[in-house]
Amino acid sequence: MKYYWSLVSGSSLASEVLGLGSERVGVNYKSDLRHAKKAIKKDRSFADAYTAQGYAIASRKHDDKWFEESLVYLEKALSIDNDNERALFYLAECYFEAHKYEQALEYFTKTIERNCSYAERSDKRIAFVKKIAKAEPLTDKGWEIAEKDNINRADLCILLIEELKLKNLLHRYRPEQFAKLFDKDFSIRMKNVKVKSEIDNNKSLQVGR
């Protein structure tokens, strides 16, 4: 078993999954998957290896099928070891990242009930999800913005358009203003707003580091 652990713990992600304290989750995506696959090949009953592979996929989100792929490995880990706290927590994280908050709450709650090392992190996630739910966003963009601690003007503009349906209101009550604002160049302006939002977000992340 020590050999299998060494195979998986050789990657940055696996160190996090196995509770070894790494903060560089998902940085070496190919290496993470390679180590996890080696461990699975050596022992197909090694639950932590499936957990490592599942969360590697979830952390990278390399394509539109990342959620389904990640779910397969995390659920496999729990089918092997139903008491595996890592698999349980990262399954909750997977649902959280996919904005499937009802399922995320279910598994975060189960993690807390185990009174394991992931209980505190799960408790914080639950509080965060409840804060988002209180905002009651109606659109995907609204959910994304609700997850932020702070919003900028670009985010507010998107909320007005997406959540409050400003475009529809202007078209109905202010047709002349609608014509000025929502002409053929509207999509270009909105694209610039979204780009600015992404730039602001990146700056915030850099400052946070």
PDB file of C-alpha atoms in Angstrom:
ATOM      1  CA  MET A   1       0.000   0.000   0.000  1.00  0.00           C
ATOM      2  CA  LYS A   2       2.860   2.429   0.713  1.00  0.00           C
ATOM      3  CA  TYR A   3       3.971   1.982  -2.899  1.00  0.00           C
ATOM      4  CA  TYR A   4       0.566   3.027  -4.185  1.00  0.00           C
ATOM      5  CA  TRP A   5       0.521   6.039  -1.904  1.00  0.00           C
ATOM      6  CA  SER A   6       3.910   7.127  -3.206  1.00  0.00           C
ATOM      7  CA  LEU A   7       2.664   6.861  -6.776  1.00  0.00           C
ATOM      8  CA  VAL A   8      -0.292   9.124  -6.143  1.00  0.00           C
ATOM      9  CA  SER A   9       1.371  11.540  -3.743  1.00  0.00           C
ATOM     10  CA  GLY A  10       3.996  12.349  -6.362  1.00  0.00           C
ATOM     11  CA  SER A  11       1.701  14.935  -7.972  1.00  0.00           C
ATOM     12  CA  SER A  12       0.604  18.286  -6.593  1.00  0.00           C
ATOM     13  CA  LEU A  13      -3.090  17.467  -6.798  1.00  0.00           C
ATOM     14  CA  ALA A  14      -2.744  14.111  -5.114  1.00  0.00           C
ATOM     15  CA  SER A  15      -0.922  15.766  -2.237  1.00  0.00           C
ATOM     16  CA  GLU A  16      -4.001  17.902  -1.689  1.00  0.00           C
ATOM     17  CA  VAL A  17      -6.417  15.013  -2.120  1.00  0.00           C
ATOM     18  CA  LEU A  18      -4.472  12.823   0.268  1.00  0.00           C
ATOM     19  CA  GLY A  19      -4.288  15.603   2.841  1.00  0.00           C
ATOM     20  CA  LEU A  20      -0.578  16.357   2.460  1.00  0.00           C
ATOM     21  CA  GLY A  21      -1.070  20.126   2.399  1.00  0.00           C
ATOM     22  CA  SER A  22      -0.346  21.110  -1.209  1.00  0.00           C
ATOM     23  CA  GLU A  23      -1.862  24.436  -2.314  1.00  0.00           C
ATOM     24  CA  ARG A  24      -1.098  23.988  -6.007  1.00  0.00           C
ATOM     25  CA  VAL A  25      -4.184  21.965  -6.843  1.00  0.00           C
ATOM     26  CA  GLY A  26      -4.571  21.155 -10.521  1.00  0.00           C
ATOM     27  CA  VAL A  27      -1.407  22.961 -11.645  1.00  0.00           C
ATOM     28  CA  ASN A  28       0.243  19.862 -13.141  1.00  0.00           C
ATOM     29  CA  TYR A  29      -2.874  18.394 -14.703  1.00  0.00           C
ATOM     30  CA  LYS A  30      -1.174  15.781 -16.922  1.00  0.00           C
ATOM     31  CA  SER A  31       1.152  14.711 -14.135  1.00  0.00           C
ATOM     32  CA  ASP A  32      -1.779  14.459 -11.714  1.00  0.00           C
ATOM     33  CA  LEU A  33      -3.690  12.153 -14.038  1.00  0.00           C
ATOM     34  CA  ARG A  34      -0.619  10.085 -14.862  1.00  0.00           C
ATOM     35  CA  HIS A  35       0.138   9.326 -11.214  1.00  0.00           C
ATOM     36  CA  ALA A  36      -3.501   8.554 -10.414  1.00  0.00           C
ATOM     37  CA  LYS A  37      -3.821   6.230 -13.410  1.00  0.00           C
ATOM     38  CA  LYS A  38      -0.655   4.376 -12.402  1.00  0.00           C
ATOM     39  CA  ALA A  39      -2.029   3.819  -8.916  1.00  0.00           C
ATOM     40  CA  ILE A  40      -5.384   2.608 -10.270  1.00  0.00           C
ATOM     41  CA  LYS A  41      -3.616   0.238 -12.646  1.00  0.00           C
ATOM     42  CA  LYS A  42      -1.645  -1.247  -9.752  1.00  0.00           C
ATOM     43  CA  ASP A  43      -4.644  -1.548  -7.455  1.00  0.00           C
ATOM     44  CA  ARG A  44      -8.186  -1.074  -8.766  1.00  0.00           C
ATOM     45  CA  SER A  45      -9.499  -1.061  -5.213  1.00  0.00           C
ATOM     46  CA  PHE A  46      -7.428   1.996  -4.217  1.00  0.00           C
ATOM     47  CA  ALA A  47     -10.191   4.546  -3.521  1.00  0.00           C
ATOM     48  CA  ASP A  48      -7.876   7.536  -3.041  1.00  0.00           C
ATOM     49  CA  ALA A  49      -6.459   7.100  -6.537  1.00  0.00           C
ATOM     50  CA  TYR A  50      -9.950   7.415  -8.017  1.00  0.00           C
ATOM     51  CA  THR A  51     -10.507  10.463  -5.828  1.00  0.00           C
ATOM     52  CA  ALA A  52      -7.284  12.018  -7.120  1.00  0.00           C
ATOM     53  CA  GLN A  53      -8.238  11.415 -10.741  1.00  0.00           C
ATOM     54  CA  GLY A  54     -11.784  12.689 -10.251  1.00  0.00           C
ATOM     55  CA  TYR A  55     -10.703  15.910  -8.609  1.00  0.00           C
ATOM     56  CA  ALA A  56      -7.906  16.447 -11.129  1.00  0.00           C
ATOM     57  CA  ILE A  57     -10.543  16.528 -13.864  1.00  0.00           C
ATOM     58  CA  ALA A  58     -12.847  18.779 -11.820  1.00  0.00           C
ATOM     59  CA  SER A  59     -10.099  21.273 -10.997  1.00  0.00           C
ATOM     60  CA  ARG A  60      -9.015  21.582 -14.636  1.00  0.00           C
ATOM     61  CA  LYS A  61     -12.478  21.662 -16.307  1.00  0.00           C
ATOM     62  CA  HIS A  62     -10.740  20.848 -19.577  1.00  0.00           C
ATOM     63  CA  ASP A  63     -13.968  20.415 -21.570  1.00  0.00           C
ATOM     64  CA  ASP A  64     -17.766  20.468 -21.309  1.00  0.00           C
ATOM     65  CA  LYS A  65     -17.842  16.891 -20.025  1.00  0.00           C
ATOM     66  CA  TRP A  66     -15.581  17.510 -17.033  1.00  0.00           C
ATOM     67  CA  PHE A  67     -18.426  17.199 -14.505  1.00  0.00           C
ATOM     68  CA  GLU A  68     -19.675  13.829 -15.750  1.00  0.00           C
ATOM     69  CA  GLU A  69     -16.124  12.452 -16.007  1.00  0.00           C
ATOM     70  CA  SER A  70     -15.178  13.653 -12.543  1.00  0.00           C
ATOM     71  CA  LEU A  71     -18.366  12.234 -11.070  1.00  0.00           C
ATOM     72  CA  VAL A  72     -17.575   8.754 -12.414  1.00  0.00           C
ATOM     73  CA  TYR A  73     -14.252   8.568 -10.538  1.00  0.00           C
ATOM     74  CA  LEU A  74     -15.461  10.159  -7.304  1.00  0.00           C
ATOM     75  CA  GLU A  75     -18.508   7.901  -7.105  1.00  0.00           C
ATOM     76  CA  LYS A  76     -16.270   4.934  -7.897  1.00  0.00           C
ATOM     77  CA  ALA A  77     -14.073   5.878  -4.942  1.00  0.00           C
ATOM     78  CA  LEU A  78     -17.101   5.936  -2.639  1.00  0.00           C
ATOM     79  CA  SER A  79     -18.359   2.625  -3.994  1.00  0.00           C
ATOM     80  CA  ILE A  80     -15.020   1.110  -2.963  1.00  0.00           C
ATOM     81  CA  ASP A  81     -14.825   2.883   0.386  1.00  0.00           C
ATOM     82  CA  ASN A  82     -18.104   4.388   1.553  1.00  0.00           C
ATOM     83  CA  ASP A  83     -16.349   6.011   4.522  1.00  0.00           C
ATOM     84  CA  ASN A  84     -13.705   7.774   2.427  1.00  0.00           C
ATOM     85  CA  GLU A  85     -13.888  11.356   3.674  1.00  0.00           C
ATOM     86  CA  ARG A  86     -11.727  12.721   0.851  1.00  0.00           C
ATOM     87  CA  ALA A  87     -13.969  11.279  -1.839  1.00  0.00           C
ATOM     88  CA  LEU A  88     -17.050  12.574  -0.030  1.00  0.00           C
ATOM     89  CA  PHE A  89     -15.673  16.099   0.314  1.00  0.00           C
ATOM     90  CA  TYR A  90     -14.393  16.341  -3.259  1.00  0.00           C
ATOM     91  CA  LEU A  91     -17.666  14.960  -4.582  1.00  0.00           C
ATOM     92  CA  ALA A  92     -19.353  17.875  -2.802  1.00  0.00           C
ATOM     93  CA  GLU A  93     -16.746  20.217  -4.302  1.00  0.00           C
ATOM     94  CA  CYS A  94     -17.454  18.799  -7.748  1.00  0.00           C
ATOM     95  CA  TYR A  95     -21.159  19.568  -7.415  1.00  0.00           C
ATOM     96  CA  PHE A  96     -20.278  23.019  -6.067  1.00  0.00           C
ATOM     97  CA  GLU A  97     -18.042  23.826  -9.041  1.00  0.00           C
ATOM     98  CA  ALA A  98     -20.831  22.702 -11.382  1.00  0.00           C
ATOM     99  CA  HIS A  99     -23.264  25.081  -9.607  1.00  0.00           C
ATOM    100  CA  LYS A 100     -25.385  22.131  -8.499  1.00  0.00           C
ATOM    101  CA  TYR A 101     -25.813  23.534  -5.034  1.00  0.00           C
ATOM    102  CA  GLU A 102     -28.576  21.284  -3.727  1.00  0.00           C
ATOM    103  CA  GLN A 103     -26.421  18.181  -4.222  1.00  0.00           C
ATOM    104  CA  ALA A 104     -23.349  20.042  -2.961  1.00  0.00           C
ATOM    105  CA  LEU A 105     -25.147  20.901   0.284  1.00  0.00           C
ATOM    106  CA  GLU A 106     -26.147  17.269   0.707  1.00  0.00           C
ATOM    107  CA  TYR A 107     -22.572  15.995   0.507  1.00  0.00           C
ATOM    108  CA  PHE A 108     -21.031  18.873   2.463  1.00  0.00           C
ATOM    109  CA  THR A 109     -23.533  18.077   5.227  1.00  0.00           C
ATOM    110  CA  LYS A 110     -22.567  14.399   5.134  1.00  0.00           C
ATOM    111  CA  THR A 111     -18.917  15.423   5.408  1.00  0.00           C
ATOM    112  CA  ILE A 112     -19.654  17.507   8.507  1.00  0.00           C
ATOM    113  CA  GLU A 113     -21.571  14.621  10.059  1.00  0.00           C
ATOM    114  CA  ARG A 114     -18.414  12.505   9.785  1.00  0.00           C
ATOM    115  CA  ASN A 115     -16.631  15.062  11.981  1.00  0.00           C
ATOM    116  CA  CYS A 116     -13.555  14.607   9.806  1.00  0.00           C
ATOM    117  CA  SER A 117     -10.708  16.914   8.791  1.00  0.00           C
ATOM    118  CA  TYR A 118     -12.844  18.371   5.983  1.00  0.00           C
ATOM    119  CA  ALA A 119     -15.717  19.380   8.292  1.00  0.00           C
ATOM    120  CA  GLU A 120     -14.608  22.982   8.790  1.00  0.00           C
ATOM    121  CA  ARG A 121     -14.125  23.579   5.068  1.00  0.00           C
ATOM    122  CA  SER A 122     -17.512  21.999   4.388  1.00  0.00           C
ATOM    123  CA  ASP A 123     -19.154  24.258   6.953  1.00  0.00           C
ATOM    124  CA  LYS A 124     -17.726  27.336   5.214  1.00  0.00           C
ATOM    125  CA  ARG A 125     -18.950  26.065   1.860  1.00  0.00           C
ATOM    126  CA  ILE A 126     -22.460  25.578   3.232  1.00  0.00           C
ATOM    127  CA  ALA A 127     -22.528  29.144   4.583  1.00  0.00           C
ATOM    128  CA  PHE A 128     -21.337  30.418   1.200  1.00  0.00           C
ATOM    129  CA  VAL A 129     -23.985  28.457  -0.720  1.00  0.00           C
ATOM    130  CA  LYS A 130     -26.710  29.790   1.579  1.00  0.00           C
ATOM    131  CA  LYS A 131     -25.499  33.331   0.908  1.00  0.00           C
ATOM    132  CA  ILE A 132     -25.746  32.745  -2.836  1.00  0.00           C
ATOM    133  CA  ALA A 133     -29.190  31.168  -2.536  1.00  0.00           C
ATOM    134  CA  LYS A 134     -30.398  34.185  -0.559  1.00  0.00           C
ATOM    135  CA  ALA A 135     -29.599  36.400  -3.551  1.00  0.00           C
ATOM    136  CA  GLU A 136     -31.908  34.206  -5.668  1.00  0.00           C
ATOM    137  CA  PRO A 137     -30.181  34.765  -9.034  1.00  0.00           C
ATOM    138  CA  LEU A 138     -32.272  33.831 -12.053  1.00  0.00           C
ATOM    139  CA  THR A 139     -29.608  33.266 -14.696  1.00  0.00           C
ATOM    140  CA  ASP A 140     -26.258  31.481 -15.016  1.00  0.00           C
ATOM    141  CA  LYS A 141     -24.496  34.851 -15.182  1.00  0.00           C
ATOM    142  CA  GLY A 142     -26.328  35.885 -12.055  1.00  0.00           C
ATOM    143  CA  TRP A 143     -25.105  32.766 -10.221  1.00  0.00           C
ATOM    144  CA  GLU A 144     -21.508  33.437 -11.335  1.00  0.00           C
ATOM    145  CA  ILE A 145     -21.605  37.019 -10.071  1.00  0.00           C
ATOM    146  CA  ALA A 146     -23.344  35.986  -6.837  1.00  0.00           C
ATOM    147  CA  GLU A 147     -20.340  33.776  -6.060  1.00  0.00           C
ATOM    148  CA  LYS A 148     -18.021  36.788  -5.968  1.00  0.00           C
ATOM    149  CA  ASP A 149     -17.160  38.554  -2.733  1.00  0.00           C
ATOM    150  CA  ASN A 150     -17.148  41.925  -4.522  1.00  0.00           C
ATOM    151  CA  ILE A 151     -18.634  43.070  -7.823  1.00  0.00           C
ATOM    152  CA  ASN A 152     -17.493  45.845 -10.141  1.00  0.00           C
ATOM    153  CA  ARG A 153     -19.359  48.104 -12.560  1.00  0.00           C
ATOM    154  CA  ALA A 154     -19.047  45.631 -15.388  1.00  0.00           C
ATOM    155  CA  ASP A 155     -20.655  42.941 -13.219  1.00  0.00           C
ATOM    156  CA  LEU A 156     -23.455  45.350 -12.316  1.00  0.00           C
ATOM    157  CA  CYS A 157     -24.056  46.087 -15.990  1.00  0.00           C
ATOM    158  CA  ILE A 158     -24.330  42.375 -16.752  1.00  0.00           C
ATOM    159  CA  LEU A 159     -26.753  41.945 -13.841  1.00  0.00           C
ATOM    160  CA  LEU A 160     -28.977  44.718 -15.209  1.00  0.00           C
ATOM    161  CA  ILE A 161     -29.042  43.093 -18.629  1.00  0.00           C
ATOM    162  CA  GLU A 162     -29.268  39.433 -17.608  1.00  0.00           C
ATOM    163  CA  GLU A 163     -31.156  39.455 -14.313  1.00  0.00           C
ATOM    164  CA  LEU A 164     -33.445  42.484 -14.611  1.00  0.00           C
ATOM    165  CA  LYS A 165     -34.001  42.070 -18.342  1.00  0.00           C
ATOM    166  CA  LEU A 166     -33.233  45.754 -18.924  1.00  0.00           C
ATOM    167  CA  LYS A 167     -33.243  45.186 -22.658  1.00  0.00           C
ATOM    168  CA  ASN A 168     -36.860  43.979 -22.604  1.00  0.00           C
ATOM    169  CA  LEU A 169     -37.988  46.812 -20.335  1.00  0.00           C
ATOM    170  CA  LEU A 170     -36.478  49.483 -22.569  1.00  0.00           C
ATOM    171  CA  HIS A 171     -37.940  47.905 -25.669  1.00  0.00           C
ATOM    172  CA  ARG A 172     -41.380  48.019 -24.074  1.00  0.00           C
ATOM    173  CA  TYR A 173     -41.381  51.393 -22.330  1.00  0.00           C
ATOM    174  CA  ARG A 174     -38.621  53.421 -24.032  1.00  0.00           C
ATOM    175  CA  PRO A 175     -38.439  52.328 -27.695  1.00  0.00           C
ATOM    176  CA  GLU A 176     -36.312  55.336 -28.711  1.00  0.00           C
ATOM    177  CA  GLN A 177     -33.728  54.671 -26.008  1.00  0.00           C
ATOM    178  CA  PHE A 178     -33.824  51.008 -26.920  1.00  0.00           C
ATOM    179  CA  ALA A 179     -32.935  51.852 -30.514  1.00  0.00           C
ATOM    180  CA  LYS A 180     -29.968  53.934 -29.362  1.00  0.00           C
ATOM    181  CA  LEU A 181     -28.626  51.440 -26.852  1.00  0.00           C
ATOM    182  CA  PHE A 182     -29.396  48.101 -28.459  1.00  0.00           C
ATOM    183  CA  ASP A 183     -28.448  48.668 -32.065  1.00  0.00           C
ATOM    184  CA  LYS A 184     -26.255  46.413 -34.189  1.00  0.00           C
ATOM    185  CA  ASP A 185     -23.201  47.377 -32.125  1.00  0.00           C
ATOM    186  CA  PHE A 186     -24.757  46.214 -28.840  1.00  0.00           C
ATOM    187  CA  SER A 187     -23.176  42.766 -28.913  1.00  0.00           C
ATOM    188  CA  ILE A 188     -19.759  44.364 -29.442  1.00  0.00           C
ATOM    189  CA  ARG A 189     -20.237  46.683 -26.463  1.00  0.00           C
ATOM    190  CA  MET A 190     -21.380  43.848 -24.239  1.00  0.00           C
ATOM    191  CA  LYS A 191     -18.392  41.787 -25.304  1.00  0.00           C
ATOM    192  CA  ASN A 192     -16.116  44.649 -24.240  1.00  0.00           C
ATOM    193  CA  VAL A 193     -17.920  44.844 -20.893  1.00  0.00           C
ATOM    194  CA  LYS A 194     -17.402  41.122 -20.296  1.00  0.00           C
ATOM    195  CA  VAL A 195     -13.733  41.383 -21.272  1.00  0.00           C
ATOM    196  CA  LYS A 196     -13.299  44.275 -18.835  1.00  0.00           C
ATOM    197  CA  SER A 197     -14.981  42.192 -16.137  1.00  0.00           C
ATOM    198  CA  GLU A 198     -12.540  39.342 -16.741  1.00  0.00           C
ATOM    199  CA  ILE A 199      -9.571  41.746 -16.627  1.00  0.00           C
ATOM    200  CA  ASP A 200     -10.808  43.230 -13.332  1.00  0.00           C
ATOM    201  CA  ASN A 201     -11.251  39.745 -11.905  1.00  0.00           C
ATOM    202  CA  ASN A 202      -7.708  38.764 -12.910  1.00  0.00           C
ATOM    203  CA  LYS A 203      -6.339  41.918 -11.290  1.00  0.00           C
ATOM    204  CA  SER A 204      -8.236  41.100  -8.087  1.00  0.00           C
ATOM    205  CA  LEU A 205      -6.781  37.586  -8.066  1.00  0.00           C
ATOM    206  CA  GLN A 206      -3.251  38.932  -8.535  1.00  0.00           C
ATOM    207  CA  VAL A 207      -3.699  41.419  -5.693  1.00  0.00           C
ATOM    208  CA  GLY A 208      -5.072  38.629  -3.509  1.00  0.00           C
ATOM    209  CA  ARG A 209      -1.917  36.613  -4.035  1.00  0.00           C
TER     210      ARG A 209
END
